[in-house]
Amino acid sequence: MTAVPASMTDGRALVDRAMRASAERLDPMTRRVVSYHLGWTDEQGRPAAAGGKALRPALALLSARAAGLPYETALPGAVAVEFVHAFSLLHDDIMDGDRTRRHRPAAWTVFGPSAAILGGDALLALSEELLLDEHTRGAHWAARALAAATQRLISGQALDLGFEQRDDVTLDECLTMAADKTGALLACACSIGAMLGEGPTRLVTALTGFGAELGLAFQLVDDLLGIWGSPDTTGKPVLADLRARKKTLPVVFALAAGTAESERLAELYALPGPQPEDVLREMARLVEAAGGREWAAAEADRRIASAEKRLADSGMDDHVRAEFRDIALFVTSRDH
Amino acid sequence: MTAVPASMTDGRALVDRAMRASAERLDPMTRRVVSYHLGWTDEQGRPAAAGGKALRPALALLSARAAGLPYETALPGAVAVEFVHAFSLLHDDIMDGDRTRRHRPAAWTVFGPSAAILGGDALLALSEELLLDEHTRGAHWAARALAAATQRLISGQALDLGFEQRDDVTLDECLTMAADKTGALLACACSIGAMLGEGPTRLVTALTGFGAELGLAFQLVDDLLGIWGSPDTTGKPVLADLRARKKTLPVVFALAAGTAESERLAELYALPGPQPEDVLREMARLVEAAGGREWAAAEADRRIASAEKRLADSGMDDHVRAEFRDIALFVTSRDH
């Protein structure tokens, strides 16, 4: 289950070239920040190879094929969703005070917060411009969907920031936050190629539903890795989410479970300031004992099943459907 | 010359209503920041009336009339350009460390940098969404132009931030910066209504040219006020631009003039840390003695003349042309 699906590597070079060509439109300062953030260069601007897994572009390309169109139809969409994703990470790292991203210093720690804010801004504006370069109804559709997804992404981040000040976050709120922050852009990625190619609305709706469910599954797995994943896998320090007292899905489930462990966890989460690693390990144990780990894993599986169901009656080619399924299983497997 | 032109107040209530209705789409956290930043509420969220002069929406509405269309055609454009302007001020205040905006504490000092970053992001995404809500070729045209203008605005801010680290900024670079940072969005504001209404390309080009020249004139006057304006007028502390050692147009002209005063000014500009008011007053005297004040005032007049010329052969109704002219003279007069 951990082998990288072919559909995640097939269009990789194509997208990479298009992203680099698009980034040429940025002014030198934001281009430097963006090139570093995307893993193309190191701190000194020398070539590097430290990119992410480019999940969203792969899904975007596949969504063109779901509509019976060549990969290339989705290319501006693949670049645009990845740029919006990069924008959100650039800004989130500043807001969350996260100093590490993909095993490297976060961009704002290298270039300063101002340059990182501006780099994110530039990517957001550029993503819309790239889509609107084409004068088709599909481009209009895709650009509008991307702007709406970006709105929800921002809304999810606002909710998440608000959670930090509260000790009464419900599981429903937490699911809404994840659906906005992670689900909306993945839903857009999964359908943007079909929109650009002006595919049938029924197909676009099915793909959007698939992506929304996949997004929740992805977030659940990400939250599990944020507690029990190794730094090698996550690219972040060990127990990072508990260190930052993040109200992630397994934690909020555990807090709301009404067990003795829930109460003890709430006490530890209320402690001020940084905590030593043994307290963090105790938190992790309590989340598990209160059922948060098991629930999150089972919920992720349910979301994957639900995602697959959305594709079942979309009228899509079986081969493409299998490729979507492979990507979904790959990015939500817990052993890589 | 200081009476507010009717065309700046005519559509004001219309735009205000549309802006407030559009802001309802924001999540509660970013809406709170945006409402404060736009002057609708105070720090506690109570109603207030502290808005700006809404120059860009007025120009946007007028640009629909230039194409022989009713004001309403331009409404989403009027809101979108003002939201992009608000986005840029929200983020610029953080980057520049400016603590005061329109006589009030800047939003980031009230809500924190994270909320202000997110508020700006939300406005940027929303501005594109508002334009793309309409499924017309004009909406596509306007959304693309706004994304491109936003790119240039960001590019101008990046240049401006870079200037802070340099002592060899040329007047040409400074003019490029102003054209990007101020001119591009004003050019878009002056033409977006004509684009939304699918007016003739020749008219849109003329309006864009008018706005670009007006933008430079506006920036020159703003730079003059940043040195010689009263805090009552600017809403900022006295001598704010010199205090922050900003490389504004009159300053860069003076530094490059090759006079004895230029050299002395360069020495003062190189002094580290905050400087007492008598040093700031000496800086202002040197900028004037080296010709920076006179040049900037004359250059603003030349830009206004050039702006008017762009409208002369645009085929626009004389009455509308006079209204554009009145706005241009009003916002570049130095006595308000």
mmCIF file with all atom_site columns, C-alpha atoms in Angstrom, chain B residues 173-238:
data_model
loop_
_atom_site.group_PDB
_atom_site.id
_atom_site.type_symbol
_atom_site.label_atom_id
_atom_site.label_alt_id
_atom_site.label_comp_id
_atom_site.label_asym_id
_atom_site.label_entity_id
_atom_site.label_seq_id
_atom_site.pdbx_PDB_ins_code
_atom_site.Cartn_x
_atom_site.Cartn_y
_atom_site.Cartn_z
_atom_site.occupancy
_atom_site.B_iso_or_equiv
_atom_site.pdbx_formal_charge
_atom_site.auth_seq_id
_atom_site.auth_comp_id
_atom_site.auth_asym_id
_atom_site.auth_atom_id
_atom_site.pdbx_PDB_model_num
ATOM 1  C CA . GLU B 1 173 ? 13.388  52.384 -9.607  1.00 0.00 ? 173 GLU B CA 1
ATOM 2  C CA . CYS B 1 174 ? 11.364  54.554 -7.278  1.00 0.00 ? 174 CYS B CA 1
ATOM 3  C CA . LEU B 1 175 ? 8.989   55.509 -10.098 1.00 0.00 ? 175 LEU B CA 1
ATOM 4  C CA . THR B 1 176 ? 8.632   51.845 -11.079 1.00 0.00 ? 176 THR B CA 1
ATOM 5  C CA . MET B 1 177 ? 7.828   51.026 -7.464  1.00 0.00 ? 177 MET B CA 1
ATOM 6  C CA . ALA B 1 178 ? 5.138   53.719 -7.305  1.00 0.00 ? 178 ALA B CA 1
ATOM 7  C CA . ALA B 1 179 ? 3.686   52.676 -10.667 1.00 0.00 ? 179 ALA B CA 1
ATOM 8  C CA . ASP B 1 180 ? 3.382   49.102 -9.353  1.00 0.00 ? 180 ASP B CA 1
ATOM 9  C CA . LYS B 1 181 ? 2.358   49.803 -5.783  1.00 0.00 ? 181 LYS B CA 1
ATOM 10 C CA . THR B 1 182 ? -0.095  52.640 -6.386  1.00 0.00 ? 182 THR B CA 1
ATOM 11 C CA . GLY B 1 183 ? -0.593  53.011 -10.137 1.00 0.00 ? 183 GLY B CA 1
ATOM 12 C CA . ALA B 1 184 ? -1.607  49.470 -11.073 1.00 0.00 ? 184 ALA B CA 1
ATOM 13 C CA . LEU B 1 185 ? -4.622  49.212 -8.761  1.00 0.00 ? 185 LEU B CA 1
ATOM 14 C CA . LEU B 1 186 ? -5.782  52.756 -9.549  1.00 0.00 ? 186 LEU B CA 1
ATOM 15 C CA . ALA B 1 187 ? -5.520  51.944 -13.254 1.00 0.00 ? 187 ALA B CA 1
ATOM 16 C CA . CYS B 1 188 ? -7.674  48.874 -12.630 1.00 0.00 ? 188 CYS B CA 1
ATOM 17 C CA . ALA B 1 189 ? -10.185 50.921 -10.597 1.00 0.00 ? 189 ALA B CA 1
ATOM 18 C CA . CYS B 1 190 ? -10.482 53.468 -13.404 1.00 0.00 ? 190 CYS B CA 1
ATOM 19 C CA . SER B 1 191 ? -11.313 50.800 -15.983 1.00 0.00 ? 191 SER B CA 1
ATOM 20 C CA . ILE B 1 192 ? -12.982 47.899 -14.161 1.00 0.00 ? 192 ILE B CA 1
ATOM 21 C CA . GLY B 1 193 ? -16.545 49.137 -14.722 1.00 0.00 ? 193 GLY B CA 1
ATOM 22 C CA . ALA B 1 194 ? -15.913 49.432 -18.452 1.00 0.00 ? 194 ALA B CA 1
ATOM 23 C CA . MET B 1 195 ? -14.477 45.905 -18.432 1.00 0.00 ? 195 MET B CA 1
ATOM 24 C CA . LEU B 1 196 ? -17.449 44.496 -16.518 1.00 0.00 ? 196 LEU B CA 1
ATOM 25 C CA . GLY B 1 197 ? -19.754 46.151 -19.043 1.00 0.00 ? 197 GLY B CA 1
ATOM 26 C CA . GLU B 1 198 ? -17.662 44.793 -21.934 1.00 0.00 ? 198 GLU B CA 1
ATOM 27 C CA . GLY B 1 199 ? -16.911 48.285 -23.241 1.00 0.00 ? 199 GLY B CA 1
ATOM 28 C CA . PRO B 1 200 ? -14.601 48.902 -26.199 1.00 0.00 ? 200 PRO B CA 1
ATOM 29 C CA . THR B 1 201 ? -10.928 47.971 -25.719 1.00 0.00 ? 201 THR B CA 1
ATOM 30 C CA . ARG B 1 202 ? -9.868  51.463 -26.794 1.00 0.00 ? 202 ARG B CA 1
ATOM 31 C CA . LEU B 1 203 ? -11.867 52.973 -23.927 1.00 0.00 ? 203 LEU B CA 1
ATOM 32 C CA . VAL B 1 204 ? -10.511 50.484 -21.386 1.00 0.00 ? 204 VAL B CA 1
ATOM 33 C CA . THR B 1 205 ? -6.967  51.240 -22.550 1.00 0.00 ? 205 THR B CA 1
ATOM 34 C CA . ALA B 1 206 ? -7.533  55.000 -22.226 1.00 0.00 ? 206 ALA B CA 1
ATOM 35 C CA . LEU B 1 207 ? -9.038  54.601 -18.749 1.00 0.00 ? 207 LEU B CA 1
ATOM 36 C CA . THR B 1 208 ? -6.188  52.333 -17.663 1.00 0.00 ? 208 THR B CA 1
ATOM 37 C CA . GLY B 1 209 ? -3.671  54.914 -18.879 1.00 0.00 ? 209 GLY B CA 1
ATOM 38 C CA . PHE B 1 210 ? -5.529  57.665 -17.052 1.00 0.00 ? 210 PHE B CA 1
ATOM 39 C CA . GLY B 1 211 ? -5.515  55.662 -13.827 1.00 0.00 ? 211 GLY B CA 1
ATOM 40 C CA . ALA B 1 212 ? -1.821  54.803 -14.085 1.00 0.00 ? 212 ALA B CA 1
ATOM 41 C CA . GLU B 1 213 ? -0.872  58.483 -14.433 1.00 0.00 ? 213 GLU B CA 1
ATOM 42 C CA . LEU B 1 214 ? -3.299  59.493 -11.711 1.00 0.00 ? 214 LEU B CA 1
ATOM 43 C CA . GLY B 1 215 ? -1.740  56.841 -9.476  1.00 0.00 ? 215 GLY B CA 1
ATOM 44 C CA . LEU B 1 216 ? 1.708   58.351 -9.873  1.00 0.00 ? 216 LEU B CA 1
ATOM 45 C CA . ALA B 1 217 ? 0.374   61.869 -9.212  1.00 0.00 ? 217 ALA B CA 1
ATOM 46 C CA . PHE B 1 218 ? -1.442  60.547 -6.163  1.00 0.00 ? 218 PHE B CA 1
ATOM 47 C CA . GLN B 1 219 ? 1.716   58.872 -4.847  1.00 0.00 ? 219 GLN B CA 1
ATOM 48 C CA . LEU B 1 220 ? 3.785   62.025 -5.382  1.00 0.00 ? 220 LEU B CA 1
ATOM 49 C CA . VAL B 1 221 ? 1.260   64.057 -3.396  1.00 0.00 ? 221 VAL B CA 1
ATOM 50 C CA . ASP B 1 222 ? 1.083   61.361 -0.730  1.00 0.00 ? 222 ASP B CA 1
ATOM 51 C CA . ASP B 1 223 ? 4.857   61.455 -0.433  1.00 0.00 ? 223 ASP B CA 1
ATOM 52 C CA . LEU B 1 224 ? 4.787   65.256 -0.111  1.00 0.00 ? 224 LEU B CA 1
ATOM 53 C CA . LEU B 1 225 ? 2.156   64.991 2.626   1.00 0.00 ? 225 LEU B CA 1
ATOM 54 C CA . GLY B 1 226 ? 4.228   62.279 4.338   1.00 0.00 ? 226 GLY B CA 1
ATOM 55 C CA . ILE B 1 227 ? 6.904   64.943 4.888   1.00 0.00 ? 227 ILE B CA 1
ATOM 56 C CA . TRP B 1 228 ? 5.070   68.286 4.971   1.00 0.00 ? 228 TRP B CA 1
ATOM 57 C CA . GLY B 1 229 ? 1.471   67.253 5.679   1.00 0.00 ? 229 GLY B CA 1
ATOM 58 C CA . SER B 1 230 ? -0.096  67.712 9.081   1.00 0.00 ? 230 SER B CA 1
ATOM 59 C CA . PRO B 1 231 ? -1.091  64.643 11.111  1.00 0.00 ? 231 PRO B CA 1
ATOM 60 C CA . ASP B 1 232 ? -4.686  65.889 10.872  1.00 0.00 ? 232 ASP B CA 1
ATOM 61 C CA . THR B 1 233 ? -4.528  65.365 7.115   1.00 0.00 ? 233 THR B CA 1
ATOM 62 C CA . THR B 1 234 ? -2.470  62.203 6.904   1.00 0.00 ? 234 THR B CA 1
ATOM 63 C CA . GLY B 1 235 ? -3.786  60.328 9.929   1.00 0.00 ? 235 GLY B CA 1
ATOM 64 C CA . LYS B 1 236 ? -0.169  59.459 10.733  1.00 0.00 ? 236 LYS B CA 1
ATOM 65 C CA . PRO B 1 237 ? 2.345   60.973 13.179  1.00 0.00 ? 237 PRO B CA 1
ATOM 66 C CA . VAL B 1 238 ? 4.176   64.106 12.001  1.00 0.00 ? 238 VAL B CA 1
#
